[in-house]
Coordinates of C-alpha atoms in Angstrom, one line a residue:
X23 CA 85.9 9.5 -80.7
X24 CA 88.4 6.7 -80.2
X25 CA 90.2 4.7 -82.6
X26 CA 87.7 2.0 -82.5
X27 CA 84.4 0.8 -84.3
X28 CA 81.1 -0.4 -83.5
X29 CA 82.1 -2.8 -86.1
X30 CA 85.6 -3.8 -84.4
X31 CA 83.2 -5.0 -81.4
X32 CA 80.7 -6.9 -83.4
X33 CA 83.7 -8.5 -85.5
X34 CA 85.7 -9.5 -81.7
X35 CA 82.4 -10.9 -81.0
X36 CA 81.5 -13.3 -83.5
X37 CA 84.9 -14.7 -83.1
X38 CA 84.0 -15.7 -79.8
X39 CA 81.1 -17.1 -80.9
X40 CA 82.7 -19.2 -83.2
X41 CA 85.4 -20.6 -80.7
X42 CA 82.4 -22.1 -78.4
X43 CA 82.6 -25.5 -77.5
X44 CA 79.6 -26.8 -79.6
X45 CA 76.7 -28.2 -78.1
X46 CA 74.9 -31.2 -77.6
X47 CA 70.9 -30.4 -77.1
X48 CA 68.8 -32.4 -74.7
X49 CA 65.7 -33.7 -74.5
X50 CA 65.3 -33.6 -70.8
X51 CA 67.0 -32.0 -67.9
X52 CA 67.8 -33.5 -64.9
X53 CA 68.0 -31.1 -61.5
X54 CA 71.6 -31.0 -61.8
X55 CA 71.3 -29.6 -64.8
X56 CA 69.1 -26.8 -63.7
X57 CA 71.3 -26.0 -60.8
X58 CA 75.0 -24.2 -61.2
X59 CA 77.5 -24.6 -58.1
X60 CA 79.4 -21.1 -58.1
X61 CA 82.3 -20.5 -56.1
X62 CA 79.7 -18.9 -53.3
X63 CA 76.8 -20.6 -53.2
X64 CA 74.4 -23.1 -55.5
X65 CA 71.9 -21.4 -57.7
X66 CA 68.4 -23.5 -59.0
X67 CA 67.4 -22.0 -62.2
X68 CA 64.9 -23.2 -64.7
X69 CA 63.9 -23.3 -68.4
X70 CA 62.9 -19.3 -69.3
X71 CA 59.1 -19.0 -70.1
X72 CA 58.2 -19.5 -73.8
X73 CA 61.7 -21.2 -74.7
X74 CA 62.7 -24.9 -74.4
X75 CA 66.4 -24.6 -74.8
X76 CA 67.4 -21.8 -72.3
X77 CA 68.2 -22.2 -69.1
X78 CA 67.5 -19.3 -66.5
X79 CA 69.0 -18.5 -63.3
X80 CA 67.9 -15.2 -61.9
X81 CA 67.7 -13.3 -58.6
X82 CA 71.6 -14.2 -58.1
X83 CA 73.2 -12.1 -55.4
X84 CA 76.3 -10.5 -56.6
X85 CA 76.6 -7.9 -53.1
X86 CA 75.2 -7.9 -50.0
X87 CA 72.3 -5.9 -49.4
X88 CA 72.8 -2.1 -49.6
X89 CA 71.0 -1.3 -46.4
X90 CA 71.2 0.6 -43.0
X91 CA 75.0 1.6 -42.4
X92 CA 75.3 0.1 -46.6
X93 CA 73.0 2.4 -48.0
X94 CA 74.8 5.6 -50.5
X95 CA 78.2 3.2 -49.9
X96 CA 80.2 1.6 -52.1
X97 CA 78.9 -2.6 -52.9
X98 CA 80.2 -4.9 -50.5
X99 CA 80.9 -8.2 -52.0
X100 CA 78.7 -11.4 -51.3
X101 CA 79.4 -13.4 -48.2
X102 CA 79.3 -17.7 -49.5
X103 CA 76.0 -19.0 -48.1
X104 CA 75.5 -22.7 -47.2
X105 CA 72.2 -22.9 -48.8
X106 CA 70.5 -22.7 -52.6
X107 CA 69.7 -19.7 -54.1
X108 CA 66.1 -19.6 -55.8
X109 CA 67.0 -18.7 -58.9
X110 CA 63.4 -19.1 -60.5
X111 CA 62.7 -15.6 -61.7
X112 CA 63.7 -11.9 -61.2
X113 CA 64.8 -10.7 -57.4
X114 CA 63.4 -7.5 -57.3
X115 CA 64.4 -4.2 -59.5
X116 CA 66.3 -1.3 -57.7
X117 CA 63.7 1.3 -56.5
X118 CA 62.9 3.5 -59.4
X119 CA 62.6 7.1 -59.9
X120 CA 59.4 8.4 -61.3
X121 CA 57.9 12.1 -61.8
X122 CA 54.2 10.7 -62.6
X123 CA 54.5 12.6 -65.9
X124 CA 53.6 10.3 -69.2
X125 CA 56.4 10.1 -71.5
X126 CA 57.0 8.1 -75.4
X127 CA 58.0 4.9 -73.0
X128 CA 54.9 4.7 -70.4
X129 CA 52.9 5.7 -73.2
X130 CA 54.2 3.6 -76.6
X131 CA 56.9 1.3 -76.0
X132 CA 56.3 -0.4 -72.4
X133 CA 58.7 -3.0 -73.5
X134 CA 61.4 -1.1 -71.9
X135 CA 60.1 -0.6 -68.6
X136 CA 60.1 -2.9 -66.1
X137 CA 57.5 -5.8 -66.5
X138 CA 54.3 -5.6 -65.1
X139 CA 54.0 -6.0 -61.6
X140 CA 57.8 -6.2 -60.8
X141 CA 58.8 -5.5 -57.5
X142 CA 61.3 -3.0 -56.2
X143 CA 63.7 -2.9 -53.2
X144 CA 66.4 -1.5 -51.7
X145 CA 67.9 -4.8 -51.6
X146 CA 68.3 -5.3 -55.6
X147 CA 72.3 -6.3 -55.8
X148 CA 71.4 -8.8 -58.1
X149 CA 72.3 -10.3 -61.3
X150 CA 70.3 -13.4 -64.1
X151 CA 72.2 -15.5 -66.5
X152 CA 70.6 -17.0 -69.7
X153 CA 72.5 -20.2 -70.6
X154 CA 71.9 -22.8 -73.5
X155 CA 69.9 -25.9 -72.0
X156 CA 73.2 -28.0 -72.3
X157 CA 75.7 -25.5 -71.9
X158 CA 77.8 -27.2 -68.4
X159 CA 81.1 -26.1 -66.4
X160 CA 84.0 -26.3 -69.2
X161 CA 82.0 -25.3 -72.3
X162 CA 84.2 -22.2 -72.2
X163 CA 81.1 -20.4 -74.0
X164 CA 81.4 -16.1 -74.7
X165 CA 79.5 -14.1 -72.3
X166 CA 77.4 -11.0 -73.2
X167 CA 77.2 -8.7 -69.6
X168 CA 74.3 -6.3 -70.2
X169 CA 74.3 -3.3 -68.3
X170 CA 70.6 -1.5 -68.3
X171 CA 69.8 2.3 -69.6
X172 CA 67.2 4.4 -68.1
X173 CA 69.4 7.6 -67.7
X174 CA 70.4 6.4 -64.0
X175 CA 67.1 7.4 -62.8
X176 CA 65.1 3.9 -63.5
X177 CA 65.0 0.4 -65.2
X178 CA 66.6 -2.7 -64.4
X179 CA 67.1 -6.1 -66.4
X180 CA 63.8 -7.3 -65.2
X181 CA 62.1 -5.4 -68.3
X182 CA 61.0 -7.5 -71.6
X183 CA 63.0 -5.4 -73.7
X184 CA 66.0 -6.7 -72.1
X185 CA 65.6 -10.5 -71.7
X186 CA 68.4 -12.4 -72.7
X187 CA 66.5 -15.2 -73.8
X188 CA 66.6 -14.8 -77.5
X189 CA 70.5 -13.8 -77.9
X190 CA 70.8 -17.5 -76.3
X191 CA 68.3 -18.9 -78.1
X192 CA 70.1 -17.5 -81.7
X193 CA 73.7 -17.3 -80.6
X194 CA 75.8 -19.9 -78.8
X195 CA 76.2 -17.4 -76.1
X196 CA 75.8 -16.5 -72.6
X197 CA 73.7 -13.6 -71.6
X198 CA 74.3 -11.9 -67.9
X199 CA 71.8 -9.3 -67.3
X200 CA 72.4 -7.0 -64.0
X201 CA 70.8 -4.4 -61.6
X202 CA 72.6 -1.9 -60.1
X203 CA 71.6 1.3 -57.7
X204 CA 69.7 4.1 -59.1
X205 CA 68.9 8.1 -59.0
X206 CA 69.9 9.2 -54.9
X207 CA 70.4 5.9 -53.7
X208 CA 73.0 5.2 -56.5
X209 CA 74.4 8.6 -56.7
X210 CA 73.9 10.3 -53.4
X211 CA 76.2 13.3 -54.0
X212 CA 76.0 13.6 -50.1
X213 CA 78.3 16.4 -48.4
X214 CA 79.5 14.1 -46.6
X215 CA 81.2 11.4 -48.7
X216 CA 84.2 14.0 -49.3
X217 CA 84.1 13.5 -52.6
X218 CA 85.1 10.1 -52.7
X219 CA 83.3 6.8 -54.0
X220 CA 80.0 9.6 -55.3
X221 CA 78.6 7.6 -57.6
X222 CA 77.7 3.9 -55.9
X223 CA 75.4 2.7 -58.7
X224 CA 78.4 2.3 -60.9
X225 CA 81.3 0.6 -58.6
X226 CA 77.8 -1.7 -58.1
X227 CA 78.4 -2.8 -62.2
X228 CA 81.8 -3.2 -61.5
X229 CA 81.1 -5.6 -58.6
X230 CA 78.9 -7.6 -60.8
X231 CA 81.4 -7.5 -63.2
X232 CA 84.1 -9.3 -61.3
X233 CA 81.1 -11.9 -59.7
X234 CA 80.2 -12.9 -63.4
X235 CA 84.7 -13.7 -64.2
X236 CA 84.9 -15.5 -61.0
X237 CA 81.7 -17.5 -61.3
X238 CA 80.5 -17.5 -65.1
X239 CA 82.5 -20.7 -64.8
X240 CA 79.3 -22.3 -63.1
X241 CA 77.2 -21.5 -66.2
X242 CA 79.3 -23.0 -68.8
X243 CA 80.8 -19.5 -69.7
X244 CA 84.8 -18.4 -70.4
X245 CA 85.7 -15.5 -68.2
X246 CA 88.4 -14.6 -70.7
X247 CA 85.6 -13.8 -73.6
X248 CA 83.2 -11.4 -71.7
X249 CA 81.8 -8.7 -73.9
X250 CA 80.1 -5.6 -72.2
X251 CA 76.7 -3.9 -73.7
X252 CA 74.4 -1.8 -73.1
X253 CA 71.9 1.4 -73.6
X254 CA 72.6 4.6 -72.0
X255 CA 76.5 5.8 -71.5
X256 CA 77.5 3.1 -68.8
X257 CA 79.6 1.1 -70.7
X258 CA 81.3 4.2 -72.0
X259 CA 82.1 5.0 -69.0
X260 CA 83.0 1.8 -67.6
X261 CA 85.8 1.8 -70.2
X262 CA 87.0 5.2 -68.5
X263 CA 87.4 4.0 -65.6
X264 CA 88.9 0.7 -65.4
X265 CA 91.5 1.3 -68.5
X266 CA 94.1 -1.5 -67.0
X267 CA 91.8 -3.8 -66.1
X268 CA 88.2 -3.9 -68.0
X269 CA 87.8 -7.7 -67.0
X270 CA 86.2 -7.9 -70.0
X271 CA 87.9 -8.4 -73.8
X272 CA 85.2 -6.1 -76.1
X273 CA 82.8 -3.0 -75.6
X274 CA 79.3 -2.8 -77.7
X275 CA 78.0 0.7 -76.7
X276 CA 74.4 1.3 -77.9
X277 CA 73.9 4.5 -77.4
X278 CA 75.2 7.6 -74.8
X279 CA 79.1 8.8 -74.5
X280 CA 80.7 9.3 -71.3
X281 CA 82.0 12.3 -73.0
X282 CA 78.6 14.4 -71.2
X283 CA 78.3 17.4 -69.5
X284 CA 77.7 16.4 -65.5
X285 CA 76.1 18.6 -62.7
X286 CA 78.1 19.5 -59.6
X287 CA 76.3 19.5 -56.0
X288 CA 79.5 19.8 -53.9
X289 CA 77.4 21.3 -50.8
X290 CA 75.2 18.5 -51.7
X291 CA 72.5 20.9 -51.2
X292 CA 69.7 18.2 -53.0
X293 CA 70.8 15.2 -50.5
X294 CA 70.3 17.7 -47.4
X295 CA 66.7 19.1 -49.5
X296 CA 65.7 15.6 -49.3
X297 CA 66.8 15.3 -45.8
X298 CA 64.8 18.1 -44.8
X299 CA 61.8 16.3 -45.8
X300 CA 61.5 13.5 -44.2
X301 CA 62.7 14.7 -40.2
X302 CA 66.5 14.4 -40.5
X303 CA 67.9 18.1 -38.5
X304 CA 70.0 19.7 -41.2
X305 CA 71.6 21.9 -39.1
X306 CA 74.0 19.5 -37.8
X307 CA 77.0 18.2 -39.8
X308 CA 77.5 16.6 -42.6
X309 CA 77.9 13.2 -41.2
X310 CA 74.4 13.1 -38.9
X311 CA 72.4 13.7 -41.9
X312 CA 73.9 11.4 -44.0
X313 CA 73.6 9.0 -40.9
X314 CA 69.7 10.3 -40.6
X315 CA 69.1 9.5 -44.0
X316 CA 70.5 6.2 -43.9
X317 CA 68.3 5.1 -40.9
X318 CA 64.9 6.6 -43.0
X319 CA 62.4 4.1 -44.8
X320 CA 63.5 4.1 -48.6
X321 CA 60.3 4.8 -49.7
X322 CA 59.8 8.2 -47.6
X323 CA 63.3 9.2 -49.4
X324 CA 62.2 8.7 -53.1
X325 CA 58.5 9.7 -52.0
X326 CA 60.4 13.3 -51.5
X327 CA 62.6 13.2 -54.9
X328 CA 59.5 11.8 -57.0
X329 CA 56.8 14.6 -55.4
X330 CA 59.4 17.5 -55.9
X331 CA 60.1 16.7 -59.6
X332 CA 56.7 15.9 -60.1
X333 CA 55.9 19.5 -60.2
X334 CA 59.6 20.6 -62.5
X335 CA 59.7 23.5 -60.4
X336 CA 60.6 26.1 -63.2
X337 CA 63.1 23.8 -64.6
X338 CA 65.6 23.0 -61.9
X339 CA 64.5 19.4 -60.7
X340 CA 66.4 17.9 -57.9
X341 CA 69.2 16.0 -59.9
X342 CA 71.2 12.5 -58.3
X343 CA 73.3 10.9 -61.3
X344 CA 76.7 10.4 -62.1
X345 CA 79.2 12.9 -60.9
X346 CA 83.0 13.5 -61.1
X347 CA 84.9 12.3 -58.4
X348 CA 88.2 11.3 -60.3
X349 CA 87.8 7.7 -59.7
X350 CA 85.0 6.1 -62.0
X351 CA 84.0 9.3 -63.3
X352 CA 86.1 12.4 -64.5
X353 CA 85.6 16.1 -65.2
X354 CA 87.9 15.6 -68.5
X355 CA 87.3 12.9 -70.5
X356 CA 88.9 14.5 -74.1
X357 CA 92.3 14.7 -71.6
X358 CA 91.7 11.1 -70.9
X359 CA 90.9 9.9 -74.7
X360 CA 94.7 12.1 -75.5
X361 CA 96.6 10.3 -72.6
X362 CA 95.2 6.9 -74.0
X363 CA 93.3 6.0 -70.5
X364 CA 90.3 4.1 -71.4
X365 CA 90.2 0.3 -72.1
X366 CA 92.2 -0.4 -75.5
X367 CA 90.0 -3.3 -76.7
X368 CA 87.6 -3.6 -79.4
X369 CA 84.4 -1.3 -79.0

């Protein structure tokens, strides 16, 4: 472990709490005040359901859509769009992986899965911020970025469990909640990426990351006082690969190490299984089934991962989730903890 406490985070954090401009509530909100101007584009939000002093702006672009010739690549950042983004609820979750089988969270605690009747889609690259009602541009208030668990496979921020509603509503805070690619579409470990940029779904939280410190501005929050979070071992990870320059100043890691074992498809024998499914000729190289699969519907692609692992097939399911590639994840993280490369702030 590293030289650094759950406690050290929690102690960095109320210290940002503390330093936020202080607020003035309102009664009423005009439309500007439900409306942030970001460096890209204008988002209308609203007050969040069952609350009367949180503001919500959701279903905020933060890539373009990771479609056609985009799809199993890394994000590509947001064009600026001459128009207002309806920010009224949840854009759609990233499509999910699911086996059919019941397990302790379809079963007892639904509050972590996405809510009921969510949509999904390919084109999920989005982000929602949670604001006091009179937080405005200036306030300089902390942020909390909340990146999702679901072991890579499924979830997304658009899940009760994870509203950000009452941090806000408790904490003179800022709460950014974000999707990012999942199971083969965000870790395609395709034969013919080389190698290279493997594991999409996680550059994806990075890209969100850098929206939120050039735009957070918009919402009333500081850039200089973001504060990762999350379930699962994404923030860990995160702090592995970006050790020079985390963008954010403190680490609160719920649960999960990057410190894992990780399965190695170098042949990328599951992407060309999958491939095989659905009408794409695997006998051709590398690069025309990768091209096949990225012209196919989404839904036949998952429709083959979900059906396969639906029957375990003695154990050995087809497996798409984080793999080293040396760039945002590594094959030796205790080498990494001893050469001191991982973000040195409070976590």
């Amino acid at each position: 472990m590293r030289n650094s406490s759950f406690a050290l985070a929690l102690l960095a954090l109320c210290s940002q709490i503390s330093s936020g401009t202080p607020l003035t509530k309102r009664q009423d909100l005009s439309d500007d005040d439900l409306t942030a101007k970001t460096n890209l584009f204008t988002v209308q939000g609203t007050i969040f359901p069952n609350q009367t002093d949180v503001r919500f702006f959701g279903n905020i672009p933060y890539a373009e859509p990771p479609i056609g010739s985009l799809r199993f690549r890394p994000p590509v950042s947001v064009k600026p769009r001459n128009e207002t983004v309806n920010g009224t609820w949840f854009g759609p979750s990233c499509i999910q992986y699911s086996n059919g089988l019941p397990t302790v969270y379809s079963q007892y605690l639904t509050g972590f899965l996405l809510s009921p009747g969510q949509q999904t889609s390919e084109d999920c690259l989005t982000l929602n911020v949670w604001t006091p009602k009179g937080a405005k541009e200036g306030d300089k208030l902390p942020v909390m970025i909340w990146i999702h668990g679901g072991g890579f496979t499924s979830g997304g921020s658009a899940s009760q469990y994870k509203y950000g509603d009452r941090i806000v509503r408790d904490q003179n805070v800022i709460v950014v909640a974000i999707n990012y690619r999942l199971n083969i579409f965000g870790f395609p470990k395709a034969a013919a990426l080389g190698g290279r940029n493997l594991n999409p779904g996680l550059l994806d939280q990075r890209k969100a990351i850098e929206w939120t410190y050039a735009n957070i501005h918009a919402f009333g929050g500081d850039a200089g006082k973001m504060t990762l979070f999350g379930h699962g071992s994404g923030v860990d990870l995160y702090s592995y690969s970006y050790p020079f320059d985390p963008l954010v100043r403190a680490f609160i890691a719920q649960s999960g190490s990057a410190s894992r074992s990780y399965s190695f498809d170098a042949a990328g024998s599951n992407f060309t299984y999958v491939a095989s499914q659905i009408g794409c000729d695997t006998s051709g190289t590398s690069d025309a089934i990768f091209a096949c699969m990225q012209s196919k519907p989404a839904s036949d692609i998952i429709q083959v991962y979900n059906k396969y692992n639906s029957s375990l097939n003695n154990g050995a399911p087809l497996s798409f989730n984080p793999t080293p590639d040396d760039q945002v994840v590594f094959s030796n993280y205790t080498d990494r903890q001893q050469r001191g490369l991982f973000a040195q702030v409070p976590t």
